[in-house]
Amino acid sequence: MTASKRMSLQALAAVQKKYSSAHFSPQIVYKPKLGREIWASPRISLRRQADMRKNCIALGIDPSSIGLPEKKEKKPPRVIPPKGKKHERTAAERTAKAVQDMDKTIENWRKEKREEYQRAKPVLPF
């Protein structure tokens, strides 16, 4: 059992016409009253274009055959990482710097501990 879509006569008439690309895209139009060019919205809105596309598919008509532009692919959403705290953003650099200097730090620490032990050691054997 297939469901059929109910369409108005206006929708059927709109699907049976042939259109040019000017009907579906915004254009620059010169307005003498303003003395300059302005952007004019498309003659057929995006909502009506979507309805026409759905009606064409329901009737088995190729949407590009009546002049509808190809459907644009949706771009994936941009993923912007959260800003975070400054210490979180710089943690990797600080860790890398600490690891790089770690040999010197350990050597200095051992040297200081040896010297501290020697200073604390009593001079007399008892």
PDB file of C-alpha atoms in Angstrom, residues 25-42:
ATOM      1  CA  SER A  25      18.472  32.720  -7.371  1.00  0.00           C
ATOM      2  CA  PRO A  26      18.787  36.228  -5.916  1.00  0.00           C
ATOM      3  CA  GLN A  27      19.858  38.903  -8.384  1.00  0.00           C
ATOM      4  CA  ILE A  28      21.284  42.412  -8.419  1.00  0.00           C
ATOM      5  CA  VAL A  29      18.665  44.837  -9.757  1.00  0.00           C
ATOM      6  CA  TYR A  30      19.107  48.539 -10.529  1.00  0.00           C
ATOM      7  CA  LYS A  31      16.495  50.715  -8.822  1.00  0.00           C
ATOM      8  CA  PRO A  32      16.267  54.150 -10.516  1.00  0.00           C
ATOM      9  CA  LYS A  33      14.338  55.588  -7.581  1.00  0.00           C
ATOM     10  CA  LEU A  34      17.225  54.777  -5.246  1.00  0.00           C
ATOM     11  CA  GLY A  35      19.873  55.466  -7.875  1.00  0.00           C
ATOM     12  CA  ARG A  36      21.764  52.277  -7.095  1.00  0.00           C
ATOM     13  CA  GLU A  37      21.723  48.505  -7.384  1.00  0.00           C
ATOM     14  CA  ILE A  38      20.185  46.293  -4.703  1.00  0.00           C
ATOM     15  CA  TRP A  39      19.875  42.571  -4.088  1.00  0.00           C
ATOM     16  CA  ALA A  40      16.461  41.258  -5.070  1.00  0.00           C
ATOM     17  CA  SER A  41      15.263  38.059  -3.457  1.00  0.00           C
ATOM     18  CA  PRO A  42      14.487  35.097  -5.735  1.00  0.00           C
TER      19      PRO A  42
END
